[in-house]
PDB file of C-alpha atoms in Angstrom:
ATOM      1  CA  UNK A   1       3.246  -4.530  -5.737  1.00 71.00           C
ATOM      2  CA  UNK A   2       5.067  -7.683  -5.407  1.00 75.00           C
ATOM      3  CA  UNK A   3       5.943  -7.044  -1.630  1.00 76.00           C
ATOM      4  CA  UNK A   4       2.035  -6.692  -1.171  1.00 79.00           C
ATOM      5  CA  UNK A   5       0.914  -9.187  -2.641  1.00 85.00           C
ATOM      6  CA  UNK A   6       3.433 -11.561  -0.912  1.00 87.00           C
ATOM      7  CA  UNK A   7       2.283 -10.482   2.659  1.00 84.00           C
ATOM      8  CA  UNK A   8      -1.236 -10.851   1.545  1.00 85.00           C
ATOM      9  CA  UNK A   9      -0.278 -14.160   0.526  1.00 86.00           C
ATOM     10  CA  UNK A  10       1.425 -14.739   3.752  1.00 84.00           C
ATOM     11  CA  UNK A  11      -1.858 -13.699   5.532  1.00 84.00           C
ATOM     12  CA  UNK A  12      -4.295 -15.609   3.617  1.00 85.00           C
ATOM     13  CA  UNK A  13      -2.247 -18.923   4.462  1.00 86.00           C
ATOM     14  CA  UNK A  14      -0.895 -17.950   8.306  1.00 80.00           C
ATOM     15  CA  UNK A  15      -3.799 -15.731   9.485  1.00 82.00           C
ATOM     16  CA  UNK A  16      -6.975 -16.144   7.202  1.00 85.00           C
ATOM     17  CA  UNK A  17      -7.370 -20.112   8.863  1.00 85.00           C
ATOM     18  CA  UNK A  18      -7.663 -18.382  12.419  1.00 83.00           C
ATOM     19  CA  UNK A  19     -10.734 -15.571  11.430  1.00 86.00           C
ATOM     20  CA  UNK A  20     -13.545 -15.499  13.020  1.00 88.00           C
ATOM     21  CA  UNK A  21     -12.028 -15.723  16.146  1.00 83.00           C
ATOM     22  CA  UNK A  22     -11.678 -14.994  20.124  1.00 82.00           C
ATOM     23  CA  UNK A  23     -11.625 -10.975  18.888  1.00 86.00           C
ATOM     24  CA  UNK A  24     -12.444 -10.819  15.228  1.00 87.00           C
ATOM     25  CA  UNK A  25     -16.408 -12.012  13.891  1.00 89.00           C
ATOM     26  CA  UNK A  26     -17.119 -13.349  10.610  1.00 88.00           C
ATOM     27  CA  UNK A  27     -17.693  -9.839   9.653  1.00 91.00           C
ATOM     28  CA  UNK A  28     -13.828  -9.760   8.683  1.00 89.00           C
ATOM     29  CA  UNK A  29     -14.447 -12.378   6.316  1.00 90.00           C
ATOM     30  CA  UNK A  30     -15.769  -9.767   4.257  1.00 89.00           C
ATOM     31  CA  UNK A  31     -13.629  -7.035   4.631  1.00 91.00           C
ATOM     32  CA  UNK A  32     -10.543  -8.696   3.779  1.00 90.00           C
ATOM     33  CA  UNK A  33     -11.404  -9.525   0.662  1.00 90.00           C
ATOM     34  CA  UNK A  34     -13.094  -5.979  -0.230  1.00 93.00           C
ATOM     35  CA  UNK A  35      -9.522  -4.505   1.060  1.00 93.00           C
ATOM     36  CA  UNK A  36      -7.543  -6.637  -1.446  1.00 91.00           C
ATOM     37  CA  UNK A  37     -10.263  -6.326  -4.356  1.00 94.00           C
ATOM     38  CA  UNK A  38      -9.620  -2.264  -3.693  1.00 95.00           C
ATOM     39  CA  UNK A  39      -6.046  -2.552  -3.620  1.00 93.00           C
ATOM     40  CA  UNK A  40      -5.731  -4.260  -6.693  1.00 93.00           C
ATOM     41  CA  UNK A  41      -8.494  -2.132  -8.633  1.00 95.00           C
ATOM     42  CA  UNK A  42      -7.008   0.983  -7.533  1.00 95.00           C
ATOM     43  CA  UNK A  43      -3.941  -0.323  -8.909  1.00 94.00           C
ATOM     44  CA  UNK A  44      -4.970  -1.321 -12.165  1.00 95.00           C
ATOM     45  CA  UNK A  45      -6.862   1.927 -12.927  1.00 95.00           C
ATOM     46  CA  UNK A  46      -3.354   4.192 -11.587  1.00 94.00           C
ATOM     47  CA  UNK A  47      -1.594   1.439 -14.613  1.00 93.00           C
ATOM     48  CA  UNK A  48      -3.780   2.086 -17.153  1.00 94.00           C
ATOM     49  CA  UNK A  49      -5.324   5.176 -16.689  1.00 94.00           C
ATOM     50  CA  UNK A  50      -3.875   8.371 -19.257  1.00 92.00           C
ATOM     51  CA  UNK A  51      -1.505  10.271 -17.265  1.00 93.00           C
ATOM     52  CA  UNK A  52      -1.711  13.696 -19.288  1.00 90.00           C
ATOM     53  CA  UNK A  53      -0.315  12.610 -22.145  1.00 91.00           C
ATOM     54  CA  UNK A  54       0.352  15.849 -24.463  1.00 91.00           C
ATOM     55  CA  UNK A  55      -0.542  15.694 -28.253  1.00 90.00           C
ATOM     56  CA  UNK A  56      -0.329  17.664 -31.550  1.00 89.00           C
ATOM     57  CA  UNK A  57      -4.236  16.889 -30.782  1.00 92.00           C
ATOM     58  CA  UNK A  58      -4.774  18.469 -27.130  1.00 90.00           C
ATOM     59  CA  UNK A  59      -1.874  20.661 -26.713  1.00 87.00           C
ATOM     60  CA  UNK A  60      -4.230  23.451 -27.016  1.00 89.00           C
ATOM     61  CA  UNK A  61      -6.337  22.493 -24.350  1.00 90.00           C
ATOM     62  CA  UNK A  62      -3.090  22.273 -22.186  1.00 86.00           C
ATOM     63  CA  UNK A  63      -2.092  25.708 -23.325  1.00 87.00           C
ATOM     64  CA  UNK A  64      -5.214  26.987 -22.566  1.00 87.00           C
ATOM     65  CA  UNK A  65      -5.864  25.519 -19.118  1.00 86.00           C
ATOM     66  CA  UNK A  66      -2.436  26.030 -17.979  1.00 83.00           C
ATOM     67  CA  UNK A  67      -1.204  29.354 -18.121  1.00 86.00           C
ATOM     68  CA  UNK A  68       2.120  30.753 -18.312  1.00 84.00           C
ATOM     69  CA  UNK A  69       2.896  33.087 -15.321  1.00 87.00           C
ATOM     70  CA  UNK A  70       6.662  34.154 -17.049  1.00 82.00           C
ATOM     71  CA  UNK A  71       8.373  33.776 -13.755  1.00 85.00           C
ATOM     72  CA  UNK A  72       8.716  29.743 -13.643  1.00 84.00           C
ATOM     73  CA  UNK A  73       7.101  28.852 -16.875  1.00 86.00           C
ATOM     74  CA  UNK A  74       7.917  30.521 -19.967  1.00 86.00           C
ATOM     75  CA  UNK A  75       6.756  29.637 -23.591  1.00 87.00           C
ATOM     76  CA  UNK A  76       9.537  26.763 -24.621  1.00 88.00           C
ATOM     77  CA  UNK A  77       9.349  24.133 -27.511  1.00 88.00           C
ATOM     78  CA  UNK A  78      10.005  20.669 -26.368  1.00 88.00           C
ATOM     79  CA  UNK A  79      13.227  19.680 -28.629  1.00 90.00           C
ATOM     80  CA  UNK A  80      12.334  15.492 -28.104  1.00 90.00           C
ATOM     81  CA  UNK A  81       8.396  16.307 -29.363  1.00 87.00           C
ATOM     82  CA  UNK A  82       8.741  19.002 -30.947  1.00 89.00           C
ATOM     83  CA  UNK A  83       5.828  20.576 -29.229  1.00 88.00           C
ATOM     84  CA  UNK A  84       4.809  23.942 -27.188  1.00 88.00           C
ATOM     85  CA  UNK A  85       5.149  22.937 -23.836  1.00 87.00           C
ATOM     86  CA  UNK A  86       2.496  23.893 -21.645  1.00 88.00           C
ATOM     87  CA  UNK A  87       3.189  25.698 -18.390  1.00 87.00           C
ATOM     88  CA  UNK A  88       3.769  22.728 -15.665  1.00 88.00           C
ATOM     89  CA  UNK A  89       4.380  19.472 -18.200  1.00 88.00           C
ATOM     90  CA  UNK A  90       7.246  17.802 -18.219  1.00 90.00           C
ATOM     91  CA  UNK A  91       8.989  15.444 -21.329  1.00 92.00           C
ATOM     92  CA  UNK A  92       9.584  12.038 -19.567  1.00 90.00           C
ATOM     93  CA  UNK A  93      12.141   9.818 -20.993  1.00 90.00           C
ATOM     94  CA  UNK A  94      10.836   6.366 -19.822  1.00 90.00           C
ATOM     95  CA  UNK A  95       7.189   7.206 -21.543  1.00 88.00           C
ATOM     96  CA  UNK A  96       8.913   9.167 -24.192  1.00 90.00           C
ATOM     97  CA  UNK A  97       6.257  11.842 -24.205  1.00 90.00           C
ATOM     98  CA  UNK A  98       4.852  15.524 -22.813  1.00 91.00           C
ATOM     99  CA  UNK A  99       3.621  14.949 -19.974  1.00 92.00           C
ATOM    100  CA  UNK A 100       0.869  17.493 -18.876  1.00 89.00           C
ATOM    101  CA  UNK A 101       0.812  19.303 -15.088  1.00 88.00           C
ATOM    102  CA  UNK A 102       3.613  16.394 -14.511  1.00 85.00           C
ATOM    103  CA  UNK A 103       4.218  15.012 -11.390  1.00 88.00           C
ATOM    104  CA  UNK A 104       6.665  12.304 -11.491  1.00 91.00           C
ATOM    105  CA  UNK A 105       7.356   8.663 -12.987  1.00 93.00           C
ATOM    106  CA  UNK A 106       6.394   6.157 -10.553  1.00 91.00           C
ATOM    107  CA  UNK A 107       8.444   2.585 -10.709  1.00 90.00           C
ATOM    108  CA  UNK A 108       5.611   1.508  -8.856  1.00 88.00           C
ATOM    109  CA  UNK A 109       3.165   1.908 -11.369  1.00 90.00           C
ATOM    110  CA  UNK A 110       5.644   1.740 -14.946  1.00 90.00           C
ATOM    111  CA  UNK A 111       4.761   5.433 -15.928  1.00 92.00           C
ATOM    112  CA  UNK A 112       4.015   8.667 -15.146  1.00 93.00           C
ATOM    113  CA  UNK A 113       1.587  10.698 -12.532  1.00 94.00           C
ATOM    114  CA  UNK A 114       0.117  13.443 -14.374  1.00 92.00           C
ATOM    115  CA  UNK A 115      -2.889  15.699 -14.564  1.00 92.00           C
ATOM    116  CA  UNK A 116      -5.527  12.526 -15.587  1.00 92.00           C
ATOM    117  CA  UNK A 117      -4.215   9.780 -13.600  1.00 93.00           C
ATOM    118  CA  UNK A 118      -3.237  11.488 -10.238  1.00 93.00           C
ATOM    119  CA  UNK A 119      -6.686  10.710  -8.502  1.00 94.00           C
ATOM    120  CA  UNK A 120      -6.199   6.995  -9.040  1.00 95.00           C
ATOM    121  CA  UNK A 121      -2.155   7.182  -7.756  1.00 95.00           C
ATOM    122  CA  UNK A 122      -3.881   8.882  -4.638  1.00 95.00           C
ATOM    123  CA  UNK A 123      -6.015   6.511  -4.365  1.00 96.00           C
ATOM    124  CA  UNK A 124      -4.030   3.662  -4.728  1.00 95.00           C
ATOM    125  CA  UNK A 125      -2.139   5.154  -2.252  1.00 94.00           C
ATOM    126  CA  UNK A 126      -5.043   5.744   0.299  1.00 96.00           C
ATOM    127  CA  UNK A 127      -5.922   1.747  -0.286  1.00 94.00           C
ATOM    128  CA  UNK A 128      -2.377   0.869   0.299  1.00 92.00           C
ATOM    129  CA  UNK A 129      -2.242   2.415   3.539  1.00 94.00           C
ATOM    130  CA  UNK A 130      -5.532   1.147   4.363  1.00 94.00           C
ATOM    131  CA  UNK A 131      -4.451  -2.134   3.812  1.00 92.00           C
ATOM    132  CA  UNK A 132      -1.518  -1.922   5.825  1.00 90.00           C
ATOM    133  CA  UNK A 133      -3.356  -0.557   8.451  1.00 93.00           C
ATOM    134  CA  UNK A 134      -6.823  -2.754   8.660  1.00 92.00           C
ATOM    135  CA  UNK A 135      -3.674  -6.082   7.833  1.00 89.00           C
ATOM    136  CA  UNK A 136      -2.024  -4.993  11.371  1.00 89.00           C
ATOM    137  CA  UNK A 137      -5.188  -4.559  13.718  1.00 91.00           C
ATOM    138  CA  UNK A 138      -6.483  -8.236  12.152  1.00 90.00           C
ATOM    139  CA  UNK A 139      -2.799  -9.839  12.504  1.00 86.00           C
ATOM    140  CA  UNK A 140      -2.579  -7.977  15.854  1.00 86.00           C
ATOM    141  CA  UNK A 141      -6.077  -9.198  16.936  1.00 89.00           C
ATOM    142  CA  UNK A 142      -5.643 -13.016  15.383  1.00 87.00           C
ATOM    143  CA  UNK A 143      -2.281 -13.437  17.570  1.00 82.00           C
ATOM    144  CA  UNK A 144      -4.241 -11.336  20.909  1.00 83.00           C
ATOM    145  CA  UNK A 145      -6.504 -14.438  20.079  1.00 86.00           C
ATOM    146  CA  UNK A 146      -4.150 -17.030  19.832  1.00 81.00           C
ATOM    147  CA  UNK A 147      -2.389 -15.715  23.233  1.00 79.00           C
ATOM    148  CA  UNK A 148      -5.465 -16.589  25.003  1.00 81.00           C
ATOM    149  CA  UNK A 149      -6.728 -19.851  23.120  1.00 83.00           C
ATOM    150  CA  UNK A 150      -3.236 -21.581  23.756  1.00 79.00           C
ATOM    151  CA  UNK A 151      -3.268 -20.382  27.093  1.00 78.00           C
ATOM    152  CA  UNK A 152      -0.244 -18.543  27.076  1.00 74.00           C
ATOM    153  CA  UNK A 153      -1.519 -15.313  28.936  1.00 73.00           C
ATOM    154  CA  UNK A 154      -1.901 -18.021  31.716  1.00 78.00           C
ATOM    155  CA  UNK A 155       2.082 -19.694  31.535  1.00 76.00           C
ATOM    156  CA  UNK A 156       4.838 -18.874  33.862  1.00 79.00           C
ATOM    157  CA  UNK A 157       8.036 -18.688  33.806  1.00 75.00           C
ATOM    158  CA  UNK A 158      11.024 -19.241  36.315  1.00 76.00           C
ATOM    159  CA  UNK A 159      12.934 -16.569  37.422  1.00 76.00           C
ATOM    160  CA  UNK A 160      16.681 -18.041  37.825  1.00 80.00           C
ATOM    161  CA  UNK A 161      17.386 -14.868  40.261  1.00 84.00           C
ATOM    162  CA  UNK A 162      14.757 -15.311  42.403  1.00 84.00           C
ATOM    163  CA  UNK A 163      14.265 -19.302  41.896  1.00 84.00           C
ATOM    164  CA  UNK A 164      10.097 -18.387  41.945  1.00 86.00           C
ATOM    165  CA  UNK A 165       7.450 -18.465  38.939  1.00 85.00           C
ATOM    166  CA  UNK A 166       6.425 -15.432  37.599  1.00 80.00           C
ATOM    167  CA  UNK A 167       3.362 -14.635  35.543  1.00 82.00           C
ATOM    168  CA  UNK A 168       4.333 -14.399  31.907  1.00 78.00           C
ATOM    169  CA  UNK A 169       3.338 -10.908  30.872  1.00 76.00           C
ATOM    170  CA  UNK A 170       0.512 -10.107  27.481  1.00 72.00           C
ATOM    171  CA  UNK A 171       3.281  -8.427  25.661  1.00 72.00           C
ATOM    172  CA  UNK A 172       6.361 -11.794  26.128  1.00 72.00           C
ATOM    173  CA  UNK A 173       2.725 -13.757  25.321  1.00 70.00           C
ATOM    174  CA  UNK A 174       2.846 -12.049  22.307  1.00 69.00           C
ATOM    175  CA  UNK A 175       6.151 -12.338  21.003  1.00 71.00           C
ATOM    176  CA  UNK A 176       5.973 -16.048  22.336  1.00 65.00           C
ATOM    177  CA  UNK A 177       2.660 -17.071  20.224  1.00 61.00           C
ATOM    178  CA  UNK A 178       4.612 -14.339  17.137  1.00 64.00           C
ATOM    179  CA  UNK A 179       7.612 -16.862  17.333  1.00 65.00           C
ATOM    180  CA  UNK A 180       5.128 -20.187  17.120  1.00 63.00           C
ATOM    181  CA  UNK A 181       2.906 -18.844  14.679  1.00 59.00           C
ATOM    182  CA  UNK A 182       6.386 -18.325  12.471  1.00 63.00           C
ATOM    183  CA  UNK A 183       7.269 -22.070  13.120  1.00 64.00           C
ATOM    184  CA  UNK A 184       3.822 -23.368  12.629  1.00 59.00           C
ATOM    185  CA  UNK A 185       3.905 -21.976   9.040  1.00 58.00           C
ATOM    186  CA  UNK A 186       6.949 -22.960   8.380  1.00 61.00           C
ATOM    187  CA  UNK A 187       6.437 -26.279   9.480  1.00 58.00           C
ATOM    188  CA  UNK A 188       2.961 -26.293   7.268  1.00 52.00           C
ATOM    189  CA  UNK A 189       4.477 -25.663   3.977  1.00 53.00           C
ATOM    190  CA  UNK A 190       7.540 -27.960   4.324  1.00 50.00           C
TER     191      UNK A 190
END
């Protein structure tokens, strides 16, 4: 989560200044912060939401609901909990506990996926990508913008081999106004 929320960082102070724009309207204004709001909310509820945690309480509910088939799961007593272990949970050491219809224990989140908490990994997931995704077309549309307010789509450059000027291309625009934009925030923080 830390990577995240240093590129969002990096985009409120490098890109956020530039919105509304040549391409992007106000509308965006919006939507960014709806995009991080989800990202985070999605993240809290995958942190703090019950992952399947089996009991002395519930583990008859997990018996009952997940049923042995004798080929892969077979009656067994956990020896750490000292519990029946119901067909598809799993003992995790990091949460020291039965986990029910286990999935795995996510770093990303500090404990496991499970049966009650795998809707909110997904969707923490989903919003991740979405984020990533909706963060490129703005960043890709703020610097499109930039190419064309700073007049670089216009610029030339001189070709040693021929000794003419040539018309700068949109894509060495890009990487031009990618390479200033760098500097310029550079420059702002020092």
């Amino acid at each position: 989560m830390a990577l995240s929320s240093v590129s969002i960082g990096l985009f409120l102070v490098c890109a956020l200044p530039y919105i509304p724009g040549i391409y992007l309207g106000s509308v965006h204004l919006l939507l960014i912060p709806i995009h991080i709001m989800a990202l985070y909310g999605s993240y809290y509820m995958a942190c703090t939401s019950d992952p399947g945690i089996v009991t002395h309480k519930n583990v008859q509910k997990y018996l009952d609901y997940f049923k042995y088939d004798d080929l892969l799961y077979t009656p067994r007593l956990c020896p750490t909990c000292q519990l029946l272990k119901p067909a598809r949970s799993k003992h995790c050491s990091m949460c020291k506990a039965c986990i029910g219809r286990s999935d795995h224990h996510c770093a990303w989140i500090n404990r496991c996926v499970g049966i009650n908490n795998h809707r909110y990994f997904f969707l923490f997931l989903f919003c991740l990508i979405q984020v990533c995704v909706y963060g490129a077309y703005v960043c890709f549309q703020v610097y499109a913008g930039l190419v064309v307010a700073w007049g670089v789509d216009k610029a030339y450059v001189f070709d040693h081999r021929t000794e003419t000027r040539v018309p700068i291309t949109f894509h060495k625009a890009m990487l031009v106004d990618t390479v200033s934009i760098s500097m310029l925030c550079t420059r702002n923080k020092s």
